[in-house]
mmCIF file of C-alpha atoms and ligand atoms in Angstrom:
data_model
loop_
_atom_site.group_PDB
_atom_site.id
_atom_site.type_symbol
_atom_site.label_atom_id
_atom_site.label_comp_id
_atom_site.label_asym_id
_atom_site.label_seq_id
_atom_site.Cartn_x
_atom_site.Cartn_y
_atom_site.Cartn_z
ATOM 1 C CA MET A 1 114.070 58.036 4.685
ATOM 2 C CA TYR A 2 110.658 60.896 4.972
ATOM 3 C CA PHE A 3 108.667 60.617 2.929
ATOM 4 C CA PRO A 4 104.769 62.691 2.760
ATOM 5 C CA ILE A 5 102.054 60.806 3.091
ATOM 6 C CA TYR A 6 100.073 63.707 2.338
ATOM 7 C CA ARG A 7 100.969 65.270 -1.240
ATOM 8 C CA PRO A 8 99.444 68.448 -2.266
ATOM 9 C CA ARG A 9 100.793 68.235 -5.595
ATOM 10 C CA ARG A 10 97.725 65.889 -6.567
ATOM 11 C CA LEU A 11 95.132 68.352 -5.777
ATOM 12 C CA ARG A 12 97.018 70.590 -8.584
ATOM 13 C CA ALA A 13 97.806 67.533 -11.198
ATOM 14 C CA ASP A 14 94.732 68.730 -13.745
ATOM 15 C CA ALA A 15 93.073 71.959 -14.538
ATOM 16 C CA ASN A 16 89.720 70.033 -13.641
ATOM 17 C CA ILE A 17 90.909 69.596 -9.737
ATOM 18 C CA ARG A 18 92.630 72.640 -9.316
ATOM 19 C CA ARG A 19 88.851 73.853 -11.056
ATOM 20 C CA MET A 20 87.423 71.834 -7.508
ATOM 21 C CA VAL A 21 89.798 72.770 -4.847
ATOM 22 C CA ARG A 22 89.846 76.561 -6.481
ATOM 23 C CA GLU A 23 88.691 78.550 -3.288
ATOM 24 C CA THR A 24 88.226 82.810 -5.060
ATOM 25 C CA ALA A 25 85.872 83.106 -7.698
ATOM 26 C CA LEU A 26 87.215 86.719 -10.581
ATOM 27 C CA THR A 27 83.107 87.337 -12.070
ATOM 28 C CA VAL A 28 81.984 90.137 -14.103
ATOM 29 C CA ASP A 29 79.883 90.653 -11.470
ATOM 30 C CA ASP A 30 82.976 92.219 -9.159
ATOM 31 C CA PHE A 31 83.488 94.955 -11.262
ATOM 32 C CA ILE A 32 82.696 98.777 -10.719
ATOM 33 C CA MET A 33 84.677 100.535 -14.452
ATOM 34 C CA PRO A 34 85.119 104.206 -13.810
ATOM 35 C CA LEU A 35 84.802 106.243 -16.495
ATOM 36 C CA PHE A 36 85.966 110.137 -17.379
ATOM 37 C CA VAL A 37 83.442 112.870 -18.258
ATOM 38 C CA CYS A 38 84.182 115.519 -20.128
ATOM 39 C CA PRO A 39 82.136 118.602 -22.207
ATOM 40 C CA GLY A 40 82.134 118.474 -26.330
ATOM 41 C CA GLU A 41 80.544 115.753 -28.425
ATOM 42 C CA GLY A 42 81.956 113.214 -30.602
ATOM 43 C CA VAL A 43 85.067 113.501 -27.736
ATOM 44 C CA ARG A 44 87.547 110.280 -27.168
ATOM 45 C CA LYS A 45 90.454 111.089 -25.856
ATOM 46 C CA PRO A 46 93.296 108.614 -24.938
ATOM 47 C CA ILE A 47 94.935 108.698 -21.814
ATOM 48 C CA SER A 48 98.124 108.755 -21.941
ATOM 49 C CA SER A 49 99.275 106.947 -18.857
ATOM 50 C CA MET A 50 95.882 105.175 -18.702
ATOM 51 C CA PRO A 51 96.390 102.997 -22.218
ATOM 52 C CA GLY A 52 93.184 101.655 -23.312
ATOM 53 C CA ASN A 53 90.943 104.850 -21.281
ATOM 54 C CA CYS A 54 89.580 108.049 -22.531
ATOM 55 C CA GLN A 55 87.626 110.930 -21.797
ATOM 56 C CA LEU A 56 84.899 110.649 -23.183
ATOM 57 C CA SER A 57 82.021 113.203 -24.087
ATOM 58 C CA VAL A 58 78.853 112.661 -23.166
ATOM 59 C CA ASP A 59 77.644 111.397 -26.636
ATOM 60 C CA GLU A 60 80.049 108.389 -25.482
ATOM 61 C CA LEU A 61 80.436 107.884 -22.592
ATOM 62 C CA VAL A 62 77.053 106.735 -24.038
ATOM 63 C CA LYS A 63 77.581 104.526 -25.920
ATOM 64 C CA GLU A 64 80.498 102.945 -23.792
ATOM 65 C CA ALA A 65 78.580 102.878 -21.212
ATOM 66 C CA GLU A 66 76.115 100.688 -23.310
ATOM 67 C CA SER A 67 78.811 98.097 -23.839
ATOM 68 C CA LEU A 68 80.248 98.093 -20.311
ATOM 69 C CA LYS A 69 76.217 96.618 -19.669
ATOM 70 C CA LYS A 70 76.045 94.359 -22.485
ATOM 71 C CA LEU A 71 79.616 92.945 -20.931
ATOM 72 C CA GLY A 72 77.311 91.988 -17.368
ATOM 73 C CA ILE A 73 79.564 94.581 -15.499
ATOM 74 C CA PRO A 74 76.897 96.037 -13.168
ATOM 75 C CA ALA A 75 78.026 100.036 -12.398
ATOM 76 C CA ILE A 76 80.437 102.712 -13.022
ATOM 77 C CA ILE A 77 81.353 105.438 -11.436
ATOM 78 C CA LEU A 78 82.098 109.017 -13.429
ATOM 79 C CA PHE A 79 84.291 111.527 -12.839
ATOM 80 C CA GLY A 80 83.656 114.890 -14.347
ATOM 81 C CA ILE A 81 86.460 117.392 -16.231
ATOM 82 C CA PRO A 82 84.408 120.479 -16.021
ATOM 83 C CA GLU A 83 83.784 123.153 -19.057
ATOM 84 C CA SER A 84 85.969 125.679 -16.227
ATOM 85 C CA LYS A 85 87.584 125.270 -12.706
ATOM 86 C CA ASP A 86 86.908 127.823 -9.589
ATOM 87 C CA GLU A 87 87.797 128.505 -6.109
ATOM 88 C CA LEU A 88 84.953 126.735 -4.657
ATOM 89 C CA GLY A 89 84.638 123.876 -7.924
ATOM 90 C CA THR A 90 80.331 125.789 -8.476
ATOM 91 C CA GLY A 91 80.969 122.938 -11.654
ATOM 92 C CA ALA A 92 80.727 120.042 -9.750
ATOM 93 C CA TYR A 93 76.735 121.023 -7.921
ATOM 94 C CA ALA A 94 76.041 122.838 -11.064
ATOM 95 C CA ASP A 95 72.822 121.714 -12.308
ATOM 96 C CA ASP A 96 74.067 121.378 -15.851
ATOM 97 C CA GLY A 97 77.216 120.450 -14.828
ATOM 98 C CA ILE A 98 79.536 117.772 -16.513
ATOM 99 C CA ILE A 99 78.558 114.763 -14.717
ATOM 100 C CA GLN A 100 75.150 115.906 -14.102
ATOM 101 C CA GLN A 101 74.239 116.247 -17.957
ATOM 102 C CA ALA A 102 75.712 112.137 -17.781
ATOM 103 C CA LEU A 103 73.301 111.560 -15.597
ATOM 104 C CA ARG A 104 70.838 112.788 -17.370
ATOM 105 C CA ALA A 105 71.706 111.198 -20.792
ATOM 106 C CA LEU A 106 72.206 107.870 -19.255
ATOM 107 C CA LYS A 107 69.082 107.557 -17.547
ATOM 108 C CA ALA A 108 67.520 108.173 -20.625
ATOM 109 C CA GLU A 109 69.557 106.168 -23.240
ATOM 110 C CA VAL A 110 70.983 102.988 -20.588
ATOM 111 C CA SER A 111 68.702 101.323 -18.901
ATOM 112 C CA ASP A 112 69.755 98.188 -15.886
ATOM 113 C CA LEU A 113 73.708 99.568 -14.938
ATOM 114 C CA LEU A 114 73.945 101.098 -11.825
ATOM 115 C CA LEU A 115 75.166 104.843 -11.927
ATOM 116 C CA ILE A 116 77.482 105.632 -9.230
ATOM 117 C CA THR A 117 79.587 109.190 -9.415
ATOM 118 C CA ASP A 118 82.697 110.341 -7.195
ATOM 119 C CA VAL A 119 81.637 113.108 -4.866
ATOM 120 C CA CYS A 120 84.822 115.467 -4.575
ATOM 121 C CA LEU A 121 84.883 118.580 -5.421
ATOM 122 C CA CYS A 122 88.867 118.178 -6.411
ATOM 123 C CA GLU A 123 88.140 117.885 -9.979
ATOM 124 C CA TYR A 124 86.341 121.083 -10.139
ATOM 125 C CA THR A 125 88.515 123.347 -7.751
ATOM 126 C CA SER A 126 91.222 125.874 -9.572
ATOM 127 C CA HIS A 127 93.665 124.953 -6.913
ATOM 128 C CA GLY A 128 92.915 121.267 -7.176
ATOM 129 C CA HIS A 129 92.486 120.072 -3.147
ATOM 130 C CA CYS A 130 89.300 118.843 -2.538
ATOM 131 C CA GLY A 131 87.365 121.508 -0.229
ATOM 132 C CA VAL A 132 87.161 125.316 0.275
ATOM 133 C CA ILE A 133 90.547 126.550 0.629
ATOM 134 C CA GLU A 134 90.979 128.811 3.828
ATOM 135 C CA ASN A 135 94.627 130.433 5.379
ATOM 136 C CA GLY A 136 96.138 128.131 2.402
ATOM 137 C CA ARG A 137 94.028 124.952 4.481
ATOM 138 C CA VAL A 138 91.460 122.994 3.342
ATOM 139 C CA ASN A 139 88.620 124.004 5.293
ATOM 140 C CA ASN A 140 86.157 120.784 6.909
ATOM 141 C CA ASP A 141 83.170 122.493 7.411
ATOM 142 C CA LYS A 142 82.296 124.755 4.705
ATOM 143 C CA THR A 143 83.776 122.248 2.602
ATOM 144 C CA LEU A 144 81.128 119.385 3.958
ATOM 145 C CA GLU A 145 78.303 121.675 2.724
ATOM 146 C CA LEU A 146 79.422 121.733 -1.064
ATOM 147 C CA LEU A 147 79.919 118.207 -0.836
ATOM 148 C CA ALA A 148 75.683 118.025 0.234
ATOM 149 C CA LYS A 149 74.941 119.978 -2.182
ATOM 150 C CA GLU A 150 77.474 118.547 -5.159
ATOM 151 C CA ALA A 151 75.591 114.393 -3.891
ATOM 152 C CA VAL A 152 72.288 115.976 -4.060
ATOM 153 C CA SER A 153 72.212 117.146 -7.649
ATOM 154 C CA HIS A 154 73.974 114.228 -8.838
ATOM 155 C CA ALA A 155 70.889 112.240 -6.556
ATOM 156 C CA ALA A 156 68.361 114.633 -8.972
ATOM 157 C CA ALA A 157 70.355 113.980 -11.869
ATOM 158 C CA GLY A 158 70.026 109.857 -12.352
ATOM 159 C CA ALA A 159 72.773 108.750 -9.524
ATOM 160 C CA ASP A 160 71.954 105.732 -8.281
ATOM 161 C CA MET A 161 75.003 105.980 -5.682
ATOM 162 C CA VAL A 162 77.869 108.507 -4.647
ATOM 163 C CA ALA A 163 80.639 107.943 -3.309
ATOM 164 C CA PRO A 164 82.263 110.797 -1.337
ATOM 165 C CA SER A 165 86.205 110.450 -2.115
ATOM 166 C CA ASP A 166 87.264 114.142 -0.414
ATOM 167 C CA MET A 167 88.098 112.430 3.424
ATOM 168 C CA MET A 168 86.606 115.220 5.134
ATOM 169 C CA ASP A 169 85.688 114.489 8.777
ATOM 170 C CA GLY A 170 82.007 114.212 9.025
ATOM 171 C CA ARG A 171 80.676 113.724 5.478
ATOM 172 C CA VAL A 172 78.550 111.409 5.368
ATOM 173 C CA GLY A 173 76.756 111.658 7.764
ATOM 174 C CA PHE A 174 76.595 115.337 6.553
ATOM 175 C CA ILE A 175 75.374 113.915 3.055
ATOM 176 C CA ARG A 176 73.383 110.980 3.918
ATOM 177 C CA GLU A 177 71.101 113.023 6.348
ATOM 178 C CA ALA A 178 71.053 116.204 3.045
ATOM 179 C CA LEU A 179 69.970 112.818 1.268
ATOM 180 C CA ASP A 180 67.026 111.705 3.672
ATOM 181 C CA ARG A 181 66.246 115.310 3.811
ATOM 182 C CA GLU A 182 65.404 115.594 0.217
ATOM 183 C CA GLY A 183 63.698 113.040 -0.482
ATOM 184 C CA PHE A 184 66.510 110.856 -2.005
ATOM 185 C CA ASP A 185 66.470 107.807 1.041
ATOM 186 C CA GLN A 186 66.796 105.150 -1.476
ATOM 187 C CA ILE A 187 69.927 106.025 -3.109
ATOM 188 C CA SER A 188 73.062 104.238 -1.329
ATOM 189 C CA LEU A 189 76.380 105.620 -0.520
ATOM 190 C CA MET A 190 79.713 104.230 -0.592
ATOM 191 C CA ALA A 191 82.817 105.277 1.772
ATOM 192 C CA TYR A 192 85.759 106.129 0.569
ATOM 193 C CA SER A 193 86.491 105.335 4.506
ATOM 194 C CA VAL A 194 90.072 104.278 3.857
ATOM 195 C CA LYS A 195 92.140 106.889 0.884
ATOM 196 C CA TYR A 196 95.495 106.949 2.046
ATOM 197 C CA ALA A 197 97.863 109.276 -0.167
ATOM 198 C CA SER A 198 99.022 108.154 -1.905
ATOM 199 C CA ALA A 199 101.857 108.131 -5.108
ATOM 200 C CA PHE A 200 99.311 105.801 -6.983
ATOM 201 C CA TYR A 201 96.798 108.536 -7.899
ATOM 202 C CA GLY A 202 99.351 110.338 -10.766
ATOM 203 C CA PRO A 203 98.135 109.188 -13.767
ATOM 204 C CA PHE A 204 94.273 109.514 -12.624
ATOM 205 C CA ARG A 205 95.612 113.012 -11.930
ATOM 206 C CA GLU A 206 96.688 113.470 -15.800
ATOM 207 C CA ALA A 207 92.953 112.281 -16.766
ATOM 208 C CA ALA A 208 90.713 114.285 -14.323
ATOM 209 C CA GLU A 209 93.251 116.992 -15.172
ATOM 210 C CA SER A 210 93.364 117.440 -10.893
ATOM 211 C CA PRO A 211 96.626 118.106 -9.637
ATOM 212 C CA PRO A 212 96.711 119.969 -6.482
ATOM 213 C CA GLN A 213 98.294 123.041 -7.534
ATOM 214 C CA PHE A 214 99.398 124.237 -4.345
ATOM 215 C CA GLY A 215 100.982 121.792 -1.750
ATOM 216 C CA ASP A 216 99.579 118.014 -1.063
ATOM 217 C CA ARG A 217 96.467 115.864 -0.061
ATOM 218 C CA LYS A 218 98.267 114.896 3.377
ATOM 219 C CA SER A 219 95.664 116.464 5.364
ATOM 220 C CA TYR A 220 92.588 114.635 4.621
ATOM 221 C CA GLN A 221 94.081 111.536 2.647
ATOM 222 C CA MET A 222 95.550 108.828 5.116
ATOM 223 C CA ASP A 223 99.320 108.138 6.126
ATOM 224 C CA PRO A 224 100.185 105.102 4.468
ATOM 225 C CA ALA A 225 102.268 104.067 8.067
ATOM 226 C CA ASN A 226 98.796 103.474 9.687
ATOM 227 C CA THR A 227 96.337 100.101 10.453
ATOM 228 C CA ARG A 228 94.548 101.593 13.698
ATOM 229 C CA GLU A 229 93.317 105.121 12.121
ATOM 230 C CA ALA A 230 91.809 102.714 9.139
ATOM 231 C CA LEU A 231 89.610 100.759 11.106
ATOM 232 C CA ARG A 232 88.269 103.970 13.115
ATOM 233 C CA GLU A 233 87.277 105.936 9.426
ATOM 234 C CA ALA A 234 85.042 102.779 8.829
ATOM 235 C CA SER A 235 83.457 102.380 11.957
ATOM 236 C CA LEU A 236 83.314 106.000 11.957
ATOM 237 C CA ASP A 237 81.792 105.874 8.487
ATOM 238 C CA ILE A 238 79.373 102.813 9.667
ATOM 239 C CA GLU A 239 78.423 104.732 12.134
ATOM 240 C CA GLU A 240 76.868 107.961 10.283
ATOM 241 C CA GLY A 241 75.402 104.871 7.147
ATOM 242 C CA ALA A 242 77.352 104.394 5.248
ATOM 243 C CA ASP A 243 76.027 101.299 2.899
ATOM 244 C CA ILE A 244 79.578 100.336 1.555
ATOM 245 C CA ILE A 245 83.310 101.153 2.634
ATOM 246 C CA MET A 246 85.544 101.269 0.508
ATOM 247 C CA VAL A 247 90.122 100.753 0.552
ATOM 248 C CA LYS A 248 92.159 102.587 -1.858
ATOM 249 C CA PRO A 249 94.991 102.279 -2.905
ATOM 250 C CA ALA A 250 94.225 98.517 -3.464
ATOM 251 C CA LEU A 251 97.568 96.216 -4.233
ATOM 252 C CA PRO A 252 99.207 97.447 -1.859
ATOM 253 C CA TYR A 253 97.137 97.692 0.471
ATOM 254 C CA LEU A 254 95.436 93.975 0.705
ATOM 255 C CA ASP A 255 96.709 93.801 4.884
ATOM 256 C CA ILE A 256 94.386 96.815 4.917
ATOM 257 C CA LEU A 257 91.215 94.926 3.300
ATOM 258 C CA HIS A 258 91.941 92.270 4.969
ATOM 259 C CA ALA A 259 91.383 94.341 9.029
ATOM 260 C CA LEU A 260 88.570 96.123 7.482
ATOM 261 C CA LYS A 261 87.124 91.859 5.875
ATOM 262 C CA GLU A 262 87.874 90.473 10.168
ATOM 263 C CA GLU A 263 86.591 93.573 11.655
ATOM 264 C CA PHE A 264 83.072 94.475 9.883
ATOM 265 C CA ASP A 265 80.440 92.931 8.063
ATOM 266 C CA HIS A 266 79.749 95.775 5.566
ATOM 267 C CA PRO A 267 79.754 95.960 1.958
ATOM 268 C CA LEU A 268 83.495 96.386 1.175
ATOM 269 C CA ALA A 269 85.373 97.845 -2.056
ATOM 270 C CA ALA A 270 88.260 97.805 -3.285
ATOM 271 C CA TYR A 271 89.843 100.931 -5.391
ATOM 272 C CA ASN A 272 92.825 99.347 -7.816
ATOM 273 C CA VAL A 273 94.114 102.602 -8.666
ATOM 274 C CA SER A 274 95.105 104.326 -11.792
ATOM 275 C CA GLY A 275 98.759 103.758 -11.389
ATOM 276 C CA GLU A 276 98.717 100.021 -10.309
ATOM 277 C CA PHE A 277 96.982 99.951 -13.354
ATOM 278 C CA ALA A 278 99.685 102.178 -15.278
ATOM 279 C CA MET A 279 102.466 99.823 -13.119
ATOM 280 C CA ILE A 280 101.246 96.213 -14.907
ATOM 281 C CA LYS A 281 100.753 98.701 -18.134
ATOM 282 C CA ALA A 282 103.929 99.600 -18.867
ATOM 283 C CA ALA A 283 105.480 96.716 -18.106
ATOM 284 C CA ALA A 284 103.505 94.544 -20.521
ATOM 285 C CA GLU A 285 103.911 97.049 -22.828
ATOM 286 C CA LYS A 286 108.221 96.830 -22.349
ATOM 287 C CA GLY A 287 107.718 92.494 -22.976
ATOM 288 C CA TRP A 288 108.380 92.052 -19.313
ATOM 289 C CA ILE A 289 105.256 90.564 -17.603
ATOM 290 C CA ASP A 290 102.491 89.035 -19.840
ATOM 291 C CA GLY A 291 99.732 92.245 -19.229
ATOM 292 C CA GLU A 292 96.276 89.795 -19.449
ATOM 293 C CA THR A 293 98.041 87.292 -16.390
ATOM 294 C CA ALA A 294 99.176 89.865 -14.180
ATOM 295 C CA MET A 295 96.133 91.150 -14.805
ATOM 296 C CA LEU A 296 93.296 88.335 -13.903
ATOM 297 C CA GLU A 297 96.022 87.393 -10.337
ATOM 298 C CA ALA A 298 95.832 90.548 -9.678
ATOM 299 C CA LEU A 299 92.228 90.704 -9.208
ATOM 300 C CA LEU A 300 92.070 87.370 -8.100
ATOM 301 C CA SER A 301 94.743 89.065 -4.782
ATOM 302 C CA ILE A 302 92.708 91.984 -4.049
ATOM 303 C CA LYS A 303 89.702 89.555 -4.643
ATOM 304 C CA ARG A 304 91.085 87.124 -1.888
ATOM 305 C CA ALA A 305 92.187 89.499 0.164
ATOM 306 C CA GLY A 306 88.313 90.701 1.045
ATOM 307 C CA ALA A 307 86.465 92.551 -1.386
ATOM 308 C CA ASP A 308 83.201 92.342 -2.261
ATOM 309 C CA MET A 309 83.314 94.649 -5.103
ATOM 310 C CA ILE A 310 86.757 96.173 -7.555
ATOM 311 C CA LEU A 311 86.711 99.375 -8.529
ATOM 312 C CA THR A 312 89.038 98.536 -12.075
ATOM 313 C CA TYR A 313 89.977 100.180 -14.777
ATOM 314 C CA PHE A 314 90.625 96.997 -15.754
ATOM 315 C CA ALA A 315 86.976 95.781 -15.402
ATOM 316 C CA LYS A 316 86.101 96.047 -19.957
ATOM 317 C CA GLU A 317 89.254 94.051 -20.546
ATOM 318 C CA ALA A 318 88.922 91.514 -17.721
ATOM 319 C CA ALA A 319 85.672 91.102 -17.984
ATOM 320 C CA GLU A 320 85.910 90.307 -22.240
ATOM 321 C CA ILE A 321 88.727 87.466 -20.332
ATOM 322 C CA LEU A 322 85.865 85.733 -17.925
ATOM 323 C CA GLY A 323 82.608 85.863 -20.213
HETATM 324 C C1 PBG B 401 88.926 112.542 -5.897
HETATM 325 C C2 PBG B 401 89.964 110.995 -6.683
HETATM 326 C C3 PBG B 401 90.919 110.816 -6.720
HETATM 327 C C4 PBG B 401 90.645 109.621 -7.312
HETATM 328 C C5 PBG B 401 89.789 109.148 -7.193
HETATM 329 N N1 PBG B 401 88.814 110.314 -6.722
HETATM 330 C C6 PBG B 401 92.196 111.817 -7.210
HETATM 331 C C7 PBG B 401 93.047 112.225 -5.499
HETATM 332 O O1 PBG B 401 92.328 112.097 -4.380
HETATM 333 O O2 PBG B 401 94.210 111.942 -6.130
HETATM 334 C C8 PBG B 401 91.988 108.971 -7.904
HETATM 335 C C9 PBG B 401 91.888 107.392 -8.816
HETATM 336 C C10 PBG B 401 92.857 106.715 -8.886
HETATM 337 O O3 PBG B 401 93.846 107.291 -8.338
HETATM 338 O O4 PBG B 401 92.815 106.209 -10.338
HETATM 339 N N2 PBG B 401 89.270 112.785 -5.391
#
């Protein structure tokens, strides 16, 4: 009778041996927490499709940032909900815009936390698209001008890193040049290089009040069917000066994450998006899965696939567990 000489179960026998052979470690260093900032004072408005997450006014944001820092989370990424929206998304690059106010307050009151800003127009435009609309379509090159203004104004208000998420062609180089020209050569750039037109952004669009008012984002965000295009997008962003490249969403695109890890040496981020978060929360609420274990397993899988860092709404919860 055949009997195995090598028995894999020997290395699974108890917790200590499992710790010794574990190949991937999830730590609090891996996390970037997304936060939504809104006008007002003392506002903590829960986002129903993202349990535990709130739209925060600047004063509440400062408190939240402080508690994230205490947990050891190295960075936050900010999304703004402006007082009002218009055709050209002027709130995105206004001196007293919501993100600019938030950055100044955070810089003054919270030390030693890396501040990233999402650079995009969709939260600020009345039509909800990520750029300037002309003849019913997003005009790429006119949008670049506004994105560069937005990035520069974030840097001037105190951002340490800007993260363009709009998916316009050439925006990384355009923003990099504008930052350098204005004296912000030390501000780093994390590019949403590979961002798919995904159904998993649904809850975010509720949180940021930013669904497109007509059509969809398929003429600028990527087709979920494409891998080689992902490699082209990432290499363009690297050529244009991106410091960090990103894949978004994460869980349905672990193959893409892995492909980028194999192909490029740049630090690689993954965005575990709102819909991925909501699915786990909803199933856990129903008692269909163990939410905590599922969360840690999902985050670990993103790390294992190749992510050096993870933008995730689980950051706080996971940090509390990982210590
Ligand atoms: C802005 C932006 C979006 C997300 C991050 N930046 C929304 C979108 O492109 O529709 C989604 C994040 C998430 O779902 O958690 N363009």
